[in-house]
Amino acid sequence: MASSEHDQLASYFERSASSVQNYASKLEYEYARPTIKASKAYFEKYPVVSTFMLAFSILSILPALLFLASVTFLVVSVLAVALGIALMTCTGIGLILLSLLIFALATNLCIATFITGSIITLYLSLRFIKLVREKGRDGVHQWVLETWEQAALTVTKLPFNDDADNTSEASSKSIVIVNSTGEDVSQTSSPRGEEDTVKNEGPS
């Protein structure tokens, strides 16, 4: 088992080494050697120009690298600044739109409250005039009672009063009475609201 794995690794290493060697040989014979031969021939034919080009190339490497680094840094900086400005602009516009939305909702709330109050006032005024015309002073009393009943009914039908109503209704249906011997006697009221009476007989 170990020998087979070793053979596989050795075979894989040999194939890799052979592939690298083939690529190196191809690079050497197809690119490196022809370039060296052409450079040598050019140097032999034009020695002064070749020397100048070599010196110029060596001296120009550092400025070219600095230029590329500067351009890359400038592009990255501009992109970062532009992205930051875009984010700040989007945030500012979003806050402005949010403020406008809140202002619009608050305005609508005030308008809706004013309209509702105006309608209620108009209705109560018309109802008051009608009752006074029909019944005189008794109409005023009836109007006050109707207004009070409507207000109480509206308050009791509010959503936050549902839990309180359910709790009070459940507690009203259960009555606990303690007799003279200390025993608890629980009675449940009927749905009609009739009260159950419990008679406790004392010791004779």
Coordinates of C-alpha atoms in Angstrom, one line a residue:
M1 CA 0.0 0.0 0.0
A2 CA 2.7 2.4 1.0
S3 CA 4.9 1.4 -2.0
S4 CA 2.0 2.1 -4.4
E5 CA 1.4 5.5 -3.0
H6 CA 5.1 6.3 -3.2
D7 CA 5.1 5.1 -6.8
Q8 CA 2.2 7.3 -7.6
L9 CA 3.9 10.4 -6.0
A10 CA 7.1 9.6 -7.9
S11 CA 5.2 9.3 -11.2
Y12 CA 3.3 12.5 -10.6
F13 CA 6.6 14.3 -9.7
E14 CA 8.3 13.0 -12.8
R15 CA 5.4 14.2 -15.0
S16 CA 5.5 17.6 -13.4
A17 CA 9.2 17.9 -13.7
S18 CA 9.0 16.8 -17.4
S19 CA 6.2 19.4 -18.1
V20 CA 8.2 22.2 -16.4
Q21 CA 11.3 21.2 -18.4
N22 CA 9.4 21.2 -21.7
Y23 CA 8.0 24.7 -21.0
A24 CA 11.5 25.9 -20.0
S25 CA 13.1 24.4 -23.1
K26 CA 10.3 26.0 -25.3
L27 CA 10.9 29.4 -23.6
E28 CA 14.6 29.1 -24.0
Y29 CA 14.8 27.9 -27.6
E30 CA 11.8 29.9 -29.0
Y31 CA 12.2 33.2 -27.2
A32 CA 15.4 33.6 -25.1
R33 CA 18.0 32.3 -27.5
P34 CA 16.6 34.2 -30.6
T35 CA 16.3 37.4 -28.5
I36 CA 19.9 37.1 -27.3
K37 CA 21.2 36.3 -30.8
A38 CA 19.3 39.3 -32.2
S39 CA 20.6 41.6 -29.5
K40 CA 24.1 40.4 -30.0
A41 CA 23.9 40.9 -33.7
Y42 CA 22.4 44.3 -33.3
F43 CA 25.1 45.3 -30.7
E44 CA 27.8 44.1 -33.1
K45 CA 26.3 46.1 -36.0
Y46 CA 25.3 49.2 -33.9
P47 CA 27.5 49.3 -30.8
V48 CA 26.8 53.0 -29.8
V49 CA 23.1 52.8 -30.3
S50 CA 22.9 49.5 -28.5
T51 CA 24.8 50.9 -25.5
F52 CA 22.6 53.9 -25.4
M53 CA 19.4 51.9 -25.5
L54 CA 20.7 49.5 -22.8
A55 CA 21.6 52.4 -20.5
F56 CA 18.4 54.2 -21.2
S57 CA 16.3 51.1 -20.5
I58 CA 18.0 50.4 -17.2
L59 CA 17.7 54.0 -16.0
S60 CA 14.0 54.2 -17.1
I61 CA 12.9 51.2 -15.1
L62 CA 12.6 53.1 -11.8
P63 CA 10.7 56.1 -13.2
A64 CA 8.3 53.8 -15.1
L65 CA 7.6 51.8 -12.0
L66 CA 7.1 55.0 -10.0
F67 CA 4.7 56.3 -12.7
L68 CA 2.7 53.1 -12.7
A69 CA 2.5 53.1 -8.9
S70 CA 1.4 56.8 -8.8
V71 CA -1.3 56.2 -11.4
T72 CA -2.6 53.2 -9.6
F73 CA -2.6 55.1 -6.3
L74 CA -4.3 58.1 -7.9
V75 CA -7.0 55.9 -9.5
V76 CA -7.7 54.0 -6.2
S77 CA -7.8 57.3 -4.3
V78 CA -10.2 58.9 -6.7
L79 CA -12.5 55.8 -6.6
A80 CA -12.4 55.8 -2.8
V81 CA -13.2 59.5 -2.6
A82 CA -16.0 59.2 -5.2
L83 CA -17.5 56.2 -3.3
G84 CA -17.4 58.1 0.0
I85 CA -19.0 61.2 -1.6
A86 CA -21.7 59.0 -3.2
L87 CA -22.4 57.3 0.1
M88 CA -22.6 60.6 1.9
T89 CA -24.8 62.1 -0.8
C90 CA -27.2 59.1 -0.7
T91 CA -27.3 59.3 3.1
G92 CA -28.1 63.0 3.0
I93 CA -30.8 62.6 0.4
G94 CA -32.3 59.7 2.4
L95 CA -32.4 61.7 5.5
I96 CA -34.1 64.6 3.7
L97 CA -36.7 62.3 2.2
L98 CA -37.3 60.8 5.6
S99 CA -37.8 64.2 7.1
L100 CA -40.3 65.1 4.3
L101 CA -42.1 61.8 5.0
I102 CA -42.4 62.5 8.7
F103 CA -43.5 66.1 8.0
A104 CA -46.2 64.8 5.6
L105 CA -47.5 62.2 8.0
A106 CA -47.6 64.7 10.9
T107 CA -49.5 67.2 8.6
N108 CA -51.9 64.5 7.6
L109 CA -52.4 63.6 11.2
C110 CA -53.3 67.2 12.1
I111 CA -55.6 67.5 9.1
A112 CA -57.4 64.3 9.8
T113 CA -57.8 65.3 13.5
F114 CA -59.2 68.7 12.4
I115 CA -61.6 67.1 9.9
T116 CA -62.8 64.5 12.4
G117 CA -63.3 67.2 15.1
S118 CA -65.2 69.4 12.7
I119 CA -67.5 66.6 11.6
I120 CA -68.2 65.7 15.2
T121 CA -68.8 69.3 16.2
L122 CA -71.1 69.8 13.2
Y123 CA -73.1 66.7 14.0
L124 CA -73.5 67.6 17.7
S125 CA -74.5 71.1 16.8
L126 CA -77.2 69.9 14.4
R127 CA -78.4 67.3 16.9
F128 CA -78.5 70.0 19.6
I129 CA -80.5 72.3 17.4
K130 CA -83.0 69.6 16.4
L131 CA -83.6 68.4 20.0
V132 CA -84.0 72.0 21.3
R133 CA -86.5 72.7 18.6
E134 CA -88.5 69.6 19.3
K135 CA -88.3 69.3 23.1
G136 CA -87.1 72.7 24.4
R137 CA -85.2 72.4 27.7
D138 CA -85.7 68.7 27.8
G139 CA -83.9 68.5 24.5
V140 CA -80.8 70.0 26.1
H141 CA -80.9 67.3 28.8
Q142 CA -81.4 64.6 26.2
W143 CA -78.5 66.0 24.1
V144 CA -76.2 65.9 27.1
L145 CA -77.1 62.3 27.9
E146 CA -76.7 61.2 24.2
T147 CA -73.3 63.0 23.9
W148 CA -72.1 61.4 27.2
E149 CA -73.3 57.9 26.1
Q150 CA -71.6 58.2 22.7
A151 CA -68.3 59.4 24.3
A152 CA -68.4 56.5 26.9
L153 CA -69.2 54.0 24.2
T154 CA -66.3 55.2 22.0
V155 CA -63.8 55.0 24.8
T156 CA -64.9 51.5 25.8
K157 CA -64.5 50.3 22.2
L158 CA -60.9 51.4 21.9
P159 CA -58.4 48.6 21.3
F160 CA -56.4 49.1 24.4
N161 CA -59.5 48.6 26.6
D162 CA -60.2 45.0 25.3
D163 CA -57.7 43.4 27.7
A164 CA -59.0 45.3 30.6
D165 CA -62.6 44.4 29.7
N166 CA -61.8 40.7 29.4
T167 CA -60.0 40.7 32.7
S168 CA -62.8 42.5 34.6
E169 CA -65.4 40.2 33.0
A170 CA -63.6 37.1 34.0
S171 CA -63.1 38.4 37.6
S172 CA -66.8 39.4 37.8
K173 CA -67.9 35.8 37.0
S174 CA -66.0 34.3 39.9
I175 CA -67.1 35.0 43.5
V176 CA -65.2 33.5 46.5
I177 CA -67.0 33.4 49.8
V178 CA -65.5 32.2 53.1
N179 CA -67.9 30.7 55.6
S180 CA -67.7 30.7 59.3
T181 CA -65.7 27.5 59.4
G182 CA -62.8 28.9 57.3
E183 CA -63.8 26.9 54.1
D184 CA -63.7 28.6 50.7
V185 CA -66.9 28.3 48.7
S186 CA -66.6 29.5 45.0
Q187 CA -69.6 30.5 43.1
T188 CA -69.9 31.4 39.4
S189 CA -72.4 34.0 38.3
S190 CA -74.8 33.1 35.6
P191 CA -74.5 34.7 32.1
R192 CA -77.7 36.8 32.9
G193 CA -75.9 38.5 35.8
E194 CA -78.1 37.0 38.5
E195 CA -76.4 36.9 41.9
D196 CA -76.1 33.6 43.7
T197 CA -76.7 33.6 47.4
V198 CA -74.9 31.3 49.8
K199 CA -76.3 30.7 53.2
N200 CA -73.7 29.7 55.8
E201 CA -75.1 27.8 58.8
G202 CA -73.3 28.3 62.0
P203 CA -72.8 25.7 64.7
S204 CA -76.0 25.1 66.7

